[in-house]
Tab-separated table of C-alpha atoms and ligand atoms in Angstrom:
chain	number	residue	atom	x	y	z
G	1	MET	CA	0.094	-0.029	-0.001
G	2	ALA	CA	1.388	3.088	-0.902
G	3	ILE	CA	1.575	5.586	2.135
G	4	LYS	CA	0.920	8.979	0.517
G	5	LYS	CA	-0.169	10.933	4.535
G	6	SER	CA	1.673	9.958	7.845
G	7	PHE	CA	-1.087	8.063	10.678
G	8	PHE	CA	-0.994	8.625	14.257
G	9	ILE	CA	-2.355	5.155	16.384
G	10	CYS	CA	-2.259	4.725	20.107
G	11	PHE	CA	-2.581	2.573	22.900
G	12	GLU	CA	-4.807	3.428	25.865
G	13	GLY	CA	-6.217	1.243	28.492
G	14	VAL	CA	-5.729	0.395	31.942
G	15	GLU	CA	-2.323	-1.272	33.347
G	16	GLY	CA	-2.135	-4.683	32.080
G	17	SER	CA	-4.907	-4.608	29.594
G	18	GLY	CA	-2.142	-5.310	27.012
G	19	LYS	CA	-1.107	-2.207	25.088
G	20	SER	CA	2.629	-3.035	25.106
G	21	THR	CA	1.978	-6.208	23.568
G	22	GLN	CA	-0.321	-5.578	20.872
G	23	ALA	CA	1.173	-1.673	19.550
G	24	LYS	CA	4.270	-4.085	19.249
G	25	LEU	CA	2.800	-7.118	17.109
G	26	LEU	CA	0.864	-4.402	15.070
G	27	TYR	CA	4.023	-2.562	14.404
G	28	LYS	CA	5.772	-5.928	13.535
G	29	PHE	CA	2.157	-6.495	10.887
G	30	ILE	CA	2.390	-3.163	9.240
G	31	LYS	CA	6.193	-3.478	8.587
G	32	LYS	CA	5.919	-7.698	7.309
G	33	ASN	CA	2.406	-5.728	5.308
G	34	ILE	CA	2.439	-2.490	4.539
G	35	THR	CA	5.146	0.239	5.721
G	36	LYS	CA	8.581	0.484	6.582
G	37	ASN	CA	8.179	3.218	7.278
G	38	VAL	CA	6.817	2.870	10.551
G	39	ILE	CA	7.640	3.672	14.289
G	40	LEU	CA	7.189	2.765	17.258
G	41	THR	CA	7.079	4.406	20.982
G	42	ARG	CA	5.471	5.445	24.279
G	43	GLU	CA	4.479	7.547	26.450
G	44	PRO	CA	5.225	8.544	29.034
G	45	GLY	CA	8.850	8.242	26.915
G	46	GLY	CA	10.255	7.956	23.550
G	47	THR	CA	12.690	10.494	23.666
G	48	LEU	CA	15.748	9.775	24.672
G	49	PHE	CA	15.021	13.009	27.477
G	50	SER	CA	10.792	11.591	27.727
G	51	GLU	CA	12.886	8.539	28.982
G	52	LYS	CA	14.429	10.372	31.439
G	53	ILE	CA	11.293	12.363	32.517
G	54	ARG	CA	9.718	8.546	32.471
G	55	ASN	CA	11.669	6.921	35.097
G	56	LEU	CA	11.152	9.774	38.252
G	57	ILE	CA	7.033	9.776	37.380
G	58	LEU	CA	7.498	6.176	37.691
G	59	ASP	CA	9.997	5.938	40.421
G	60	LYS	CA	7.582	3.471	43.206
G	61	LYS	CA	9.586	5.403	45.513
G	62	THR	CA	8.715	8.777	44.997
G	63	LYS	CA	5.457	10.615	45.615
G	64	ILE	CA	4.727	13.515	43.944
G	65	SER	CA	2.652	15.869	44.067
G	66	THR	CA	-1.016	16.018	41.203
G	67	LEU	CA	0.376	19.081	39.511
G	68	THR	CA	4.330	18.515	39.677
G	69	GLU	CA	3.327	15.327	37.855
G	70	PHE	CA	1.383	16.717	35.609
G	71	PHE	CA	3.481	19.079	34.352
G	72	LEU	CA	6.627	15.916	34.063
G	73	LEU	CA	4.536	14.368	31.537
G	74	MET	CA	3.756	17.689	29.839
G	75	ALA	CA	6.940	18.528	29.349
G	76	ALA	CA	7.470	14.604	28.436
G	77	ARG	CA	4.951	15.148	25.920
G	78	ASN	CA	6.216	18.533	24.302
G	79	GLU	CA	9.698	17.399	24.233
G	80	HIS	CA	8.048	13.840	22.899
G	81	ILE	CA	6.179	15.402	20.325
G	82	ILE	CA	8.166	18.391	19.398
G	83	SER	CA	11.547	16.409	18.058
G	84	LYS	CA	9.668	12.264	17.609
G	85	ILE	CA	6.035	12.841	16.696
G	86	ASP	CA	5.766	14.804	14.433
G	87	PHE	CA	9.451	14.382	12.695
G	88	TYR	CA	7.877	11.199	11.543
G	89	LEU	CA	4.632	12.240	11.001
G	90	LYS	CA	5.983	15.982	9.091
G	91	LYS	CA	7.980	12.653	6.809
G	92	ASN	CA	4.488	10.113	6.485
G	93	PHE	CA	5.000	7.528	8.518
G	94	ILE	CA	2.983	5.517	10.205
G	95	ILE	CA	3.053	6.353	14.303
G	96	ILE	CA	1.797	3.823	16.777
G	97	CYS	CA	2.232	4.857	20.225
G	98	ASP	CA	2.017	3.400	23.255
G	99	ARG	CA	-0.409	5.470	25.654
G	100	PHE	CA	-1.062	9.387	24.978
G	101	PHE	CA	-3.530	11.714	25.318
G	102	TYR	CA	-6.484	10.331	26.020
G	103	SER	CA	-3.987	8.311	29.172
G	104	THR	CA	-3.949	12.436	30.658
G	105	LEU	CA	-7.856	12.072	30.683
G	106	ALA	CA	-7.942	9.298	32.270
G	107	TYR	CA	-5.690	9.144	35.326
G	108	GLN	CA	-5.101	13.444	35.694
G	109	HIS	CA	-8.768	14.275	35.369
G	110	TYR	CA	-10.968	11.235	36.064
G	111	LEU	CA	-7.793	9.242	38.823
G	112	GLU	CA	-6.664	12.316	39.975
G	113	ASP	CA	-10.062	14.709	40.138
G	114	MET	CA	-7.455	17.512	37.822
G	115	ASP	CA	-9.471	20.473	36.562
G	116	LYS	CA	-10.013	18.939	32.554
G	117	LYS	CA	-10.341	22.491	30.825
G	118	PHE	CA	-7.358	23.060	33.040
G	119	ILE	CA	-5.854	19.926	31.032
G	120	PHE	CA	-6.406	20.876	28.125
G	121	ASN	CA	-5.306	24.187	28.210
G	122	ILE	CA	-2.004	23.393	29.115
G	123	GLN	CA	-2.932	20.365	26.059
G	124	LYS	CA	-2.981	22.455	23.842
G	125	LYS	CA	0.174	24.415	23.860
G	126	ILE	CA	2.364	21.891	22.959
G	127	TYR	CA	-0.245	20.050	20.228
G	128	LYS	CA	0.263	21.665	17.785
G	129	LYS	CA	-2.697	20.218	16.617
G	130	ILE	CA	-1.213	16.082	16.073
G	131	HIS	CA	-4.257	13.834	16.434
G	132	PRO	CA	-3.794	9.968	17.578
G	133	ASP	CA	-6.199	9.496	13.850
G	134	LEU	CA	-6.966	5.696	15.779
G	135	THR	CA	-7.338	4.264	18.943
G	136	PHE	CA	-7.488	0.963	19.890
G	137	LEU	CA	-9.210	1.728	23.341
G	138	ILE	CA	-8.252	-2.266	25.250
G	139	ASP	CA	-10.175	-2.791	28.380
G	140	LEU	CA	-9.261	-5.437	31.056
G	141	ASN	CA	-11.156	-4.798	34.626
G	142	ASN	CA	-9.257	-5.068	37.957
G	143	LYS	CA	-9.087	-8.969	38.817
G	144	GLU	CA	-7.582	-9.579	35.776
G	145	SER	CA	-4.846	-7.044	34.973
G	146	LYS	CA	-3.698	-7.872	38.336
G	147	ILE	CA	-2.722	-11.707	37.472
G	148	ARG	CA	-1.779	-10.010	34.624
G	149	ILE	CA	0.819	-7.551	36.064
G	150	SER	CA	1.976	-9.752	38.635
G	151	ASN	CA	2.807	-12.633	36.227
G	152	ARG	CA	4.865	-10.306	33.553
G	153	SER	CA	8.384	-9.759	34.043
G	154	LYS	CA	8.837	-5.456	33.878
G	155	ASN	CA	9.201	-4.153	37.344
G	156	THR	CA	6.368	-3.058	38.576
G	157	ASN	CA	5.715	0.831	38.670
G	158	ARG	CA	3.702	2.606	41.206
G	159	PHE	CA	0.578	2.449	39.696
G	160	ASP	CA	0.767	-0.643	39.270
G	161	LYS	CA	-0.500	-2.041	42.825
G	162	LEU	CA	-4.011	1.017	42.553
G	163	SER	CA	-6.894	0.326	43.983
G	164	SER	CA	-9.591	-1.241	43.050
G	165	TYR	CA	-11.477	1.675	44.042
G	166	HIS	CA	-9.056	4.132	41.924
G	167	PHE	CA	-8.042	1.152	38.835
G	168	ASN	CA	-12.149	0.868	38.218
G	169	LYS	CA	-12.256	5.285	38.369
G	170	ILE	CA	-9.554	5.104	35.573
G	171	ARG	CA	-11.246	2.307	33.436
G	172	ASN	CA	-14.629	4.177	33.552
G	173	GLY	CA	-13.574	7.906	32.912
G	174	PHE	CA	-11.969	5.533	29.544
G	175	ILE	CA	-14.423	4.139	28.753
G	176	LYS	CA	-16.448	7.697	29.494
G	177	ILE	CA	-13.489	8.801	27.154
G	178	SER	CA	-14.824	5.877	23.692
G	179	LYS	CA	-18.045	7.572	24.208
G	180	THR	CA	-17.206	10.991	23.706
G	181	TYR	CA	-15.186	9.926	20.638
G	182	LYS	CA	-16.422	7.319	19.208
G	183	ASN	CA	-15.572	8.123	15.824
G	184	LYS	CA	-11.884	8.134	16.580
G	185	ILE	CA	-10.912	4.734	19.449
G	186	VAL	CA	-12.266	1.520	18.598
G	187	LEU	CA	-12.992	-0.705	21.573
G	188	ILE	CA	-11.348	-3.870	22.422
G	189	LYS	CA	-12.531	-5.862	24.877
G	190	GLY	CA	-8.838	-7.480	26.529
G	191	SER	CA	-9.775	-10.599	28.276
G	192	ARG	CA	-9.868	-12.371	24.864
G	193	SER	CA	-6.653	-14.438	23.744
G	194	LEU	CA	-3.661	-12.405	22.804
G	195	ILE	CA	-4.398	-13.868	18.960
G	196	GLU	CA	-7.930	-13.166	18.818
G	197	ILE	CA	-7.161	-8.852	19.747
G	198	GLN	CA	-4.434	-8.827	17.528
G	199	ASN	CA	-6.253	-10.517	14.761
G	200	GLU	CA	-9.053	-8.036	15.699
G	201	ILE	CA	-6.434	-5.245	15.058
G	202	ASN	CA	-4.724	-5.927	12.767
G	203	LYS	CA	-8.245	-6.216	10.478
G	204	LYS	CA	-10.240	-2.494	11.834
G	205	THR	CA	-6.144	-1.198	10.723
G	206	LEU	CA	-5.631	-2.462	7.453
G	207	LYS	CA	-9.498	-1.023	6.802
G	208	ILE	CA	-9.337	2.217	8.053
G	209	LEU	CA	-5.635	2.176	6.568
G	210	ASN	CA	-7.842	1.107	2.975
G	211	ALA	CA	-9.972	2.963	2.875
G	212	ARG	CA	-7.562	6.623	3.816
G	213	PHE	CA	-5.080	5.769	1.490
M	1	ADP	P1	0.706	-3.046	29.044
M	1	ADP	O1	0.573	-2.106	28.478
M	1	ADP	O2	-2.031	-2.515	28.693
M	1	ADP	O3	0.589	-2.600	30.739
M	1	ADP	P2	1.008	-5.822	28.471
M	1	ADP	O4	1.754	-5.641	26.695
M	1	ADP	O5	2.586	-5.380	29.316
M	1	ADP	O6	0.054	-4.638	29.165
M	1	ADP	O7	0.922	-6.851	28.590
M	1	ADP	C1	0.583	-7.145	30.389
M	1	ADP	C2	1.006	-9.447	30.678
M	1	ADP	O8	-0.233	-9.752	30.005
M	1	ADP	C3	1.438	-9.133	29.554
M	1	ADP	O9	2.776	-10.068	30.846
M	1	ADP	C4	1.746	-10.001	28.783
M	1	ADP	O10	2.539	-10.526	28.081
M	1	ADP	C5	-0.001	-10.452	28.827
M	1	ADP	N1	-0.950	-10.222	28.699
M	1	ADP	C6	-1.053	-9.810	27.497
M	1	ADP	N2	-2.108	-9.854	26.638
M	1	ADP	C7	-2.565	-10.852	26.745
M	1	ADP	C8	-4.745	-11.252	26.577
M	1	ADP	N3	-4.637	-10.900	25.782
M	1	ADP	N4	-4.623	-12.395	27.349
M	1	ADP	C9	-3.685	-12.851	27.940
M	1	ADP	N5	-2.456	-12.305	28.245
M	1	ADP	C10	-1.993	-10.774	27.594
M	2	TYD	P1	3.523	2.184	31.277
M	2	TYD	O1	4.488	1.197	32.217
M	2	TYD	O2	3.339	3.230	30.394
M	2	TYD	O3	2.145	1.292	31.045
M	2	TYD	P2	1.102	0.671	31.894
M	2	TYD	O4	2.076	-0.003	32.876
M	2	TYD	O5	0.166	0.452	31.195
M	2	TYD	O6	1.445	-0.912	31.009
M	2	TYD	O7	3.131	3.131	32.907
M	2	TYD	C1	2.622	4.620	32.748
M	2	TYD	C2	2.185	4.629	33.150
M	2	TYD	O8	2.170	6.605	33.120
M	2	TYD	C3	0.750	4.265	33.960
M	2	TYD	O9	0.212	4.047	35.331
M	2	TYD	C4	0.104	5.981	33.562
M	2	TYD	C5	0.691	6.875	33.501
M	2	TYD	N1	0.146	8.500	32.683
M	2	TYD	C6	-0.512	8.778	33.428
M	2	TYD	O10	-0.814	9.154	34.640
M	2	TYD	N2	-0.685	10.218	32.497
M	2	TYD	C7	-0.181	10.386	31.000
M	2	TYD	O11	-0.867	10.737	30.281
M	2	TYD	C8	0.112	8.961	30.099
M	2	TYD	C9	0.876	8.881	29.234
M	2	TYD	C10	0.856	8.315	31.567
């Protein structure tokens, strides 16, 4: 398929829902079957500097205020957008990003009760009118998320030990977000097998890319 314009795909959802796994699989699928011009990145992080900020944010030992955390997240995103996302969008790449702005709404607004307008105002400053073209939101319940997190090799971070009350605030926040942006977000049932989910994501991506290019 000849990709003449950039395309920005994001993966969102609660911890352990399978975002990183599916983002990697989609990256490989696109690289093999659609175009070599594809990159896989993540937030917070994605650049050398933003990965340093990520380590500060996820540090298990550090308790920081909600506002400090928000500004660190936005600083990491600003650098990520300027030096990576925008760069590859201009080169007409397909960009796959593990978490993006909907995570800010789910965590900073729905979990931490930060004012939505305030979040949008700051966001606008760093956005450069960049919006995901397509987001896969993987939904999973608290019980299954906990089992998966305890089984995975990746180190746990301070977000991985949320109470079920807090977990559900994030999960329900994501569901609300998927309703608000329903023509941009595909809600995926994360409790199914890896292959089933992968097939659905590949099929949907192909359909949308075919319609667009
Ligand atoms: P996230 O990035 O959303 O936190 P991961 O992709 O790291 O989630 O997945 C968490 C754990 O669950 C990993 O060990 C992964 O191998 C496993 N996993 C991912 N998807 C599935 C699935 N559909 N069924 C069972 N286990 C899965
Ligand atoms: P990460 O390890 O990437 O998530 P997961 O455990 O799902 O693989 O951790 C990133 C954490 O940062 C996650 O708990 C959500 C949080 N986060 C925010 O609070 N706001 C944001 O805007 C973003 C991008 C992430």
